[in-house]
Amino acid sequence: MNNPDVLLDVSDYSVGFRTERGLAQVVDKVSFQIERGKTLGIVGESGSGKSVLNRSLMGLISSNRQIESGSAFFAGDQLVGRDRQDFWGKRIGMIFQDPMTSLNPVMRIGRQLFEPLKQHLSMNKEQASQRAIELLTQVGIPEPARRLRQYPHELSGGMRQRVMIAIALAGEPELLIADEPTTALDVTVQKYILDLLKDLQTEIGMSVILITHDLGVARGRTDEIMVMYGGRMMELAPSEELFSDMSHPYTEALFSAIPRVDQPKHTRLTPIAGAPPDPVEPPSGCRFSPRCVYAQQDCTINLPEADGPGDHKFACFYPVNTDDGRSARAANIENGQTATGLKIQTAGVS
Amino acid sequence: MSQDVSTGGVIEAIEPEGAQAGIVKKTLGPGFWLAVGWIVLIVLLAVLAPVLPLKDPNANFIDIQGKGRPPYGPSGDHWLGSDQDARDMLSRTIYGARVSLVVGFSAVAFGFTIGGTIGLVSGFVRGMFDKITSFIMLVLLSFPALILAILITSLMERSLLTIALTLGILSVAPVGRLARSASLVFSEREFVLAARTMGAKPSHIMLRELLPNVLIPMSALALLGTAVAIVAEGGLAFLGLSVEKGSTWGKLILTGAQTRQLEEAPWIAFVPITALFLTVMALNFAGDRLREYFDVRELAL
Amino acid sequence: MRRSLQRLAMVVLLLLAVSMLTFVAMNVLGDPLFNILGPIAGDTENPESIAKIEAAKAQYYLDKPLPERYVRWLGDFVQGDMGVRFASDGQPPVTGLIKERLPRSLVLMGMAQAMALLIAIPWGISSAAGSLGGVDTGPRSWRFLVPFALKATAVTYFAQSLFGSVVGVVMLSWFIALLLAHQFAETVPAARELVDGVNKTMSGFSSALSFGFISMPNFALAVSLYYVFALKQGWFPLRYDASDGFFTRMWQLFLPALTLALPGSAVYQRLLRTDLITTLQEDFILMARAKGVSKRRVLFRHALRPSMFSVITVFGINAGALVGGALVVETFFGIPGIGTAVVEAILREDFPVVLAIVMIVATGFVVLNFLVDLLYSVLDPRVRS
């Protein structure tokens, strides 16, 4: 707030849901900032709370079972605890995972694109259709005028995702939240869409939150990356630093689970053993401890808070790049299992 | 139905499958038992009517000195009032239930026996038999049912039997169609295929494997069907075409529905209307709950 | 194309079967000769009567075998000649009666279906809207105030006229309290709870009401509506009079049409509600909301159309039930339409009229359901291609 460059300032933000079994803490005390024109990547497995975090921040979850706390300032306006409808489309745009189901099947592309133009920019039909053609051209759709009269089912998946991006951009938002924008697409199309997003961002100068389960997607396309697990922030660092100097075992685990070019051929990818934690009854101590090869006794007792030097924060007692971490891992490998009872197969750990 | 539907799948993801599907869905609820209670009560009253301390439904309790000219309003004497001939509405309504219920239940019994058998067999054997019966059903369904009912009843002596039979015949086609679709579904199931490959006789498969499975969804429909038959009988009676002897709810409503009667003594019409409405609603509700309970979506319409 | 042709062939075959069955039944169950000539038909002693019988037999092809008579009748029917009535006052053509009665019934049934949809769509939407969350109904926006004021006025007026002014005053103060509760809902927790509680109660009430409408037999509903609104309140005329002016007659048809409409509207509402709740969980609804479209627009423009399929399917089926309902309602309200015509015809054994009406109803039903099939492709562009 003090810094005029900060567009979104989230601190201690939590989201819970009342369920039959008790309170499910899906997002737990998350803090981060996004500056204008910058991109933040939020990375985590499914169930890590990354999607709920953003939908909840947007106020798109309308359930009376939801409990929200903490604060989130968008350009100085507090979002938490108020109706956020006047931000939708106009100041914050959103695109979703599945372009096949996210466009209205019984409405022409044109009308779906005109809606935000008419609503947020008070355009008349002619202006809207002119602007719509510009937008479609901008996202790289050939024959834009013809597309306006088509229905979503007449377009391919990649085309539909482009249309969705055009719709999200139509209201000229200051922030674009892209929730797994490429997960449902063919691998060949994924790169085009991601590069398009990057180009558009530099062109328009908006901020972007890129949500993904794939560290590789965030690499090179984000300024900062936040790694989430079990609703908590595990690590937050400038992108380059995260990759060159990762501190959290979970980040490392995610990183070893993706194929990389710099690896020798046929290197084994290491899947992360176990399943994400239950949000109603999370493991005590560090949420990741049951699946962590570094876990020690105190990891299961105390909950590490995200902290660290400068803008690189992490929530771990035994960071991977420290002597503590290295000796913790070595001790666990020697024992053949961690403090939480996770068996370590020496062959899998190089 | 809870209010939270648009949680973007969050709640669904948090709660294990069993919590919602297992406990919340698989109870019939107090409403169901209330409805069943009402149906049982009405049936008991109808069956036991001659033994119960009720006034003679056909006796005229005229009391010119005490109360003047009938109809009499509800009082200690006549709890639900009397009609224009000073007959007791309570006992007339209870006796009226006898005809309405007998017609309702026997029509459904007839329709379900005939239609159910045809549907079951044609869904199982398929081929030419199925094609022919399906077409016949389709033809029957294209007739406006009430016109057909009026036609049959107008041409015959209007006894309890003919009315019940008419409504029973009319329910053959819709029931048959539903039984056929249920039978088609179950014929494809593993247990039927297994029985076939083991060389069981078709008749054996139909009786032992198909029938019990088709019966479950059909039981829910039987309740809905009874409601429809009771309403149909009422409609016929309202047009003056139901059973000639004895009173039915429809006939009672018809006598009360004249403008003069409605003005002077609305209870003559509204006592049987209430009884009919509550019974139909109870049957519908119980049937609906059962259908949800057994989760038979393909039979929803 | 091929599929439509097959369907058309099926429809024609179906109508032929219906007509054949009815024709045979009419001619076997009744004696046409007796119906045309009256008692003379049985008088085979008198040469004068015999001559008349012979003449009638020749005129109406009664001396020909049944299949030939059927073919002749069918040929005439297709050309619009429905034969003559069996009536005591000569043999007037059936067509005349149909021309007089049919439009009236069509108006009645059309009105009923239109009313049913007009009631069901807002009802269904408002009963499903809760699942979209409570936004967009701030107490200060006219979008909330106008419907609220309309609802309050209508309910208060009904309560006042039906149950007296005390109840009216209670209702009015209740609505004022509710409005205040909406106003302070954001700040005062008790007000929020009250609003939530009222919404919950109303949704329970709405589903009970729709179940009640479905379970109310049409004749009982006719009597009840007639008693309350025509007899007690005097809002509607007691009788239909064919000699009145157009608008008076339309007004006279209002209550009968409402009787036919209410059960249908409840069925449509339940279907629409279920489908809407499913649609509202779709991704494209989330997308529409995220682009800033108002809740109202999301419901009416985005969610309604893809949720109409069950409703229009049943719309076609319900037309059949409506014919049965029209029979009862026309008889009760004294409307000389096709329903009363068929009842009279059956009772007087005027079989050509019954035959004609059965054919018209069956054809109408089939045609309507054919149109409903076409409507699917209008509603969903994916069906078109």
Coordinates of C-alpha atoms in Angstrom, one line a residue, chain A residues 92-316:
Chain A
I92 CA -9.5 -8.2 -12.7
G93 CA -9.9 -10.6 -15.6
M94 CA -9.9 -14.3 -15.3
I95 CA -9.4 -17.2 -17.6
F96 CA -10.0 -20.8 -16.8
Q97 CA -8.6 -24.2 -17.3
D98 CA -11.0 -25.8 -19.8
P99 CA -11.8 -23.8 -22.9
M100 CA -14.2 -26.6 -24.0
T101 CA -16.6 -25.9 -21.1
S102 CA -15.9 -22.3 -20.2
L103 CA -17.6 -20.7 -23.2
N104 CA -21.3 -20.7 -23.4
P105 CA -22.2 -23.3 -26.0
V106 CA -25.4 -21.7 -27.1
M107 CA -24.1 -18.2 -27.6
R108 CA -22.2 -16.8 -30.5
I109 CA -18.6 -15.8 -29.9
G110 CA -19.5 -12.2 -30.8
R111 CA -22.1 -11.8 -28.1
Q112 CA -19.9 -13.4 -25.5
L113 CA -17.2 -10.9 -26.4
F114 CA -19.5 -7.9 -26.7
E115 CA -20.8 -8.3 -23.2
P116 CA -17.8 -7.0 -21.3
L117 CA -17.2 -4.3 -23.9
K118 CA -20.7 -3.0 -23.6
Q119 CA -20.8 -3.4 -19.8
H120 CA -17.4 -2.1 -18.8
L121 CA -16.5 0.3 -21.6
S122 CA -20.1 1.4 -22.4
M123 CA -19.6 0.8 -26.1
N124 CA -22.4 0.6 -28.6
K125 CA -22.8 -2.4 -30.9
E126 CA -20.7 -0.9 -33.7
Q127 CA -17.8 0.1 -31.4
A128 CA -18.0 -3.2 -29.6
S129 CA -17.8 -5.2 -32.8
Q130 CA -14.9 -3.2 -34.1
R131 CA -13.0 -3.6 -30.8
A132 CA -13.9 -7.3 -30.7
I133 CA -12.3 -7.8 -34.1
E134 CA -9.2 -6.0 -32.8
L135 CA -9.1 -8.2 -29.7
L136 CA -9.4 -11.4 -31.7
T137 CA -6.6 -10.2 -34.0
Q138 CA -4.5 -9.4 -31.0
V139 CA -4.8 -12.9 -29.6
G140 CA -3.9 -14.3 -33.0
I141 CA -7.2 -15.6 -34.4
P142 CA -7.5 -15.6 -38.2
E143 CA -10.7 -14.3 -39.9
P144 CA -11.9 -12.5 -36.7
A145 CA -15.0 -11.0 -38.3
R146 CA -16.3 -14.5 -39.3
R147 CA -15.5 -15.9 -35.8
L148 CA -17.9 -13.4 -34.2
R149 CA -20.8 -15.2 -35.9
Q150 CA -19.6 -18.7 -34.9
Y151 CA -20.5 -20.8 -31.9
P152 CA -17.8 -22.2 -29.6
H153 CA -18.2 -25.8 -30.9
E154 CA -17.1 -24.6 -34.3
L155 CA -13.7 -23.7 -33.0
S156 CA -10.7 -25.8 -31.9
G157 CA -9.5 -26.0 -28.3
G158 CA -6.6 -23.6 -28.8
M159 CA -8.8 -21.1 -30.6
R160 CA -11.3 -21.2 -27.8
Q161 CA -8.6 -20.5 -25.3
R162 CA -7.6 -17.5 -27.4
V163 CA -11.2 -16.4 -27.4
M164 CA -11.3 -16.7 -23.7
I165 CA -8.2 -14.6 -23.3
A166 CA -9.7 -12.0 -25.6
I167 CA -12.9 -11.9 -23.5
A168 CA -10.8 -11.6 -20.3
L169 CA -8.9 -8.7 -21.8
A170 CA -11.9 -6.9 -23.2
G171 CA -12.6 -5.1 -20.0
E172 CA -9.0 -3.8 -19.9
P173 CA -8.2 -5.3 -16.5
E174 CA -5.2 -4.3 -14.4
L175 CA -4.7 -7.9 -13.3
L176 CA -5.3 -11.1 -15.2
I177 CA -5.6 -14.4 -13.3
A178 CA -4.9 -17.4 -15.5
D179 CA -6.0 -20.5 -13.8
E180 CA -4.2 -23.5 -15.4
P181 CA -4.7 -21.9 -18.8
T182 CA -3.0 -24.7 -20.8
T183 CA -3.7 -27.9 -18.8
A184 CA -6.6 -29.0 -21.0
L185 CA -4.9 -28.2 -24.3
D186 CA -2.7 -30.3 -26.6
V187 CA 1.0 -30.1 -25.7
T188 CA 1.7 -28.5 -29.1
V189 CA -0.8 -25.7 -28.4
Q190 CA 0.3 -25.0 -24.8
K191 CA 3.5 -23.1 -25.7
Y192 CA 1.7 -20.8 -28.1
I193 CA -0.9 -19.9 -25.6
L194 CA 1.7 -19.3 -22.8
D195 CA 3.9 -17.2 -25.1
L196 CA 0.8 -15.2 -26.2
L197 CA 0.0 -14.4 -22.6
K198 CA 3.5 -13.3 -22.0
D199 CA 3.5 -11.1 -25.2
L200 CA 0.1 -9.6 -24.3
Q201 CA 1.3 -8.8 -20.8
T202 CA 4.3 -6.9 -22.0
E203 CA 2.2 -5.1 -24.6
I204 CA -0.6 -4.1 -22.3
G205 CA 1.4 -3.7 -19.1
M206 CA -1.0 -5.5 -16.9
S207 CA -0.1 -7.8 -14.0
V208 CA -0.7 -11.5 -14.3
I209 CA -1.2 -14.4 -11.9
L210 CA -0.3 -17.6 -13.6
I211 CA -1.6 -20.6 -11.7
T212 CA -0.1 -24.0 -12.7
H213 CA 0.8 -27.4 -11.4
D214 CA 3.8 -27.4 -13.6
L215 CA 7.0 -25.6 -12.5
G216 CA 8.2 -25.8 -16.1
V217 CA 5.3 -23.6 -17.3
A218 CA 6.1 -20.9 -14.8
R219 CA 9.8 -20.9 -15.6
G220 CA 10.9 -18.0 -17.8
R221 CA 7.4 -16.6 -17.9
T222 CA 7.1 -15.2 -14.4
D223 CA 8.9 -12.6 -12.3
E224 CA 8.1 -14.3 -9.0
I225 CA 6.9 -17.8 -8.1
M226 CA 5.0 -18.9 -5.1
V227 CA 4.9 -22.6 -4.3
M228 CA 1.9 -23.8 -2.3
Y229 CA 1.2 -27.0 -0.6
G230 CA -1.8 -28.0 1.6
G231 CA -3.1 -24.5 1.6
R232 CA 0.1 -23.0 2.8
M233 CA 2.9 -21.0 1.2
M234 CA 6.0 -23.1 1.0
E235 CA 8.3 -20.9 -0.8
L236 CA 8.2 -17.5 -2.5
A237 CA 11.1 -16.2 -4.6
P238 CA 12.0 -14.3 -7.7
S239 CA 11.8 -16.8 -10.5
E240 CA 15.5 -17.1 -11.4
E241 CA 16.4 -17.4 -7.8
L242 CA 13.9 -20.1 -7.1
F243 CA 15.4 -22.3 -9.8
S244 CA 19.0 -21.5 -9.0
D245 CA 18.7 -21.6 -5.3
M246 CA 15.6 -23.5 -4.2
S247 CA 15.2 -23.9 -0.5
H248 CA 12.1 -25.9 0.2
P249 CA 12.1 -29.7 -0.2
Y250 CA 8.7 -29.5 -1.8
T251 CA 10.0 -27.2 -4.5
E252 CA 12.8 -29.6 -5.1
A253 CA 10.4 -32.5 -5.2
L254 CA 8.2 -30.6 -7.8
F255 CA 11.3 -29.8 -9.7
S256 CA 12.5 -33.4 -9.9
A257 CA 9.1 -34.4 -11.1
I258 CA 9.4 -32.4 -14.4
P259 CA 11.5 -33.4 -17.3
R260 CA 14.3 -31.0 -18.1
V261 CA 16.5 -30.3 -21.1
D262 CA 19.6 -30.0 -19.1
Q263 CA 19.3 -33.4 -17.6
P264 CA 21.1 -36.3 -19.3
K265 CA 18.8 -38.5 -21.4
H266 CA 16.8 -41.2 -19.6
T267 CA 17.2 -39.6 -16.2
R268 CA 14.5 -41.0 -13.9
L269 CA 11.9 -38.5 -12.9
T270 CA 11.1 -38.7 -9.2
P271 CA 7.4 -38.7 -8.4
I272 CA 6.4 -37.3 -5.0
A273 CA 5.2 -40.2 -2.9
G274 CA 1.9 -40.0 -1.0
A275 CA -1.2 -37.9 -1.4
P276 CA -2.0 -34.2 -0.6
P277 CA -3.1 -33.6 3.0
D278 CA -6.7 -33.7 4.2
P279 CA -7.7 -30.0 4.7
V280 CA -10.1 -31.0 7.6
E281 CA -7.5 -32.9 9.6
P282 CA -4.1 -31.8 8.3
P283 CA -0.9 -33.4 9.6
S284 CA 0.5 -31.7 12.7
G285 CA 3.6 -29.6 12.2
C286 CA 4.7 -29.0 8.6
R287 CA 2.0 -30.0 6.1
F288 CA 4.6 -31.6 3.8
S289 CA 6.4 -33.6 6.5
P290 CA 4.7 -36.9 5.8
R291 CA 6.0 -36.8 2.2
C292 CA 9.3 -35.1 2.8
V293 CA 12.6 -36.9 2.6
Y294 CA 14.1 -34.3 4.8
A295 CA 11.6 -34.6 7.7
Q296 CA 12.9 -34.7 11.2
Q297 CA 11.1 -35.1 14.5
D298 CA 10.5 -31.3 15.0
C299 CA 8.9 -31.0 11.6
T300 CA 6.0 -33.0 12.9
I301 CA 5.6 -30.8 16.0
N302 CA 6.2 -27.2 14.9
L303 CA 4.6 -25.4 12.0
P304 CA 7.3 -23.5 10.1
E305 CA 6.4 -20.0 9.1
A306 CA 7.5 -18.6 5.7
D307 CA 10.5 -16.4 6.3
G308 CA 13.8 -15.7 4.8
P309 CA 16.3 -13.2 3.7
G310 CA 15.1 -10.4 1.4
D311 CA 12.4 -11.4 -1.1
H312 CA 13.2 -15.1 -0.9
K313 CA 10.9 -16.7 1.7
F314 CA 10.5 -20.3 2.6
A315 CA 8.8 -22.3 5.3
C316 CA 11.2 -25.0 6.3

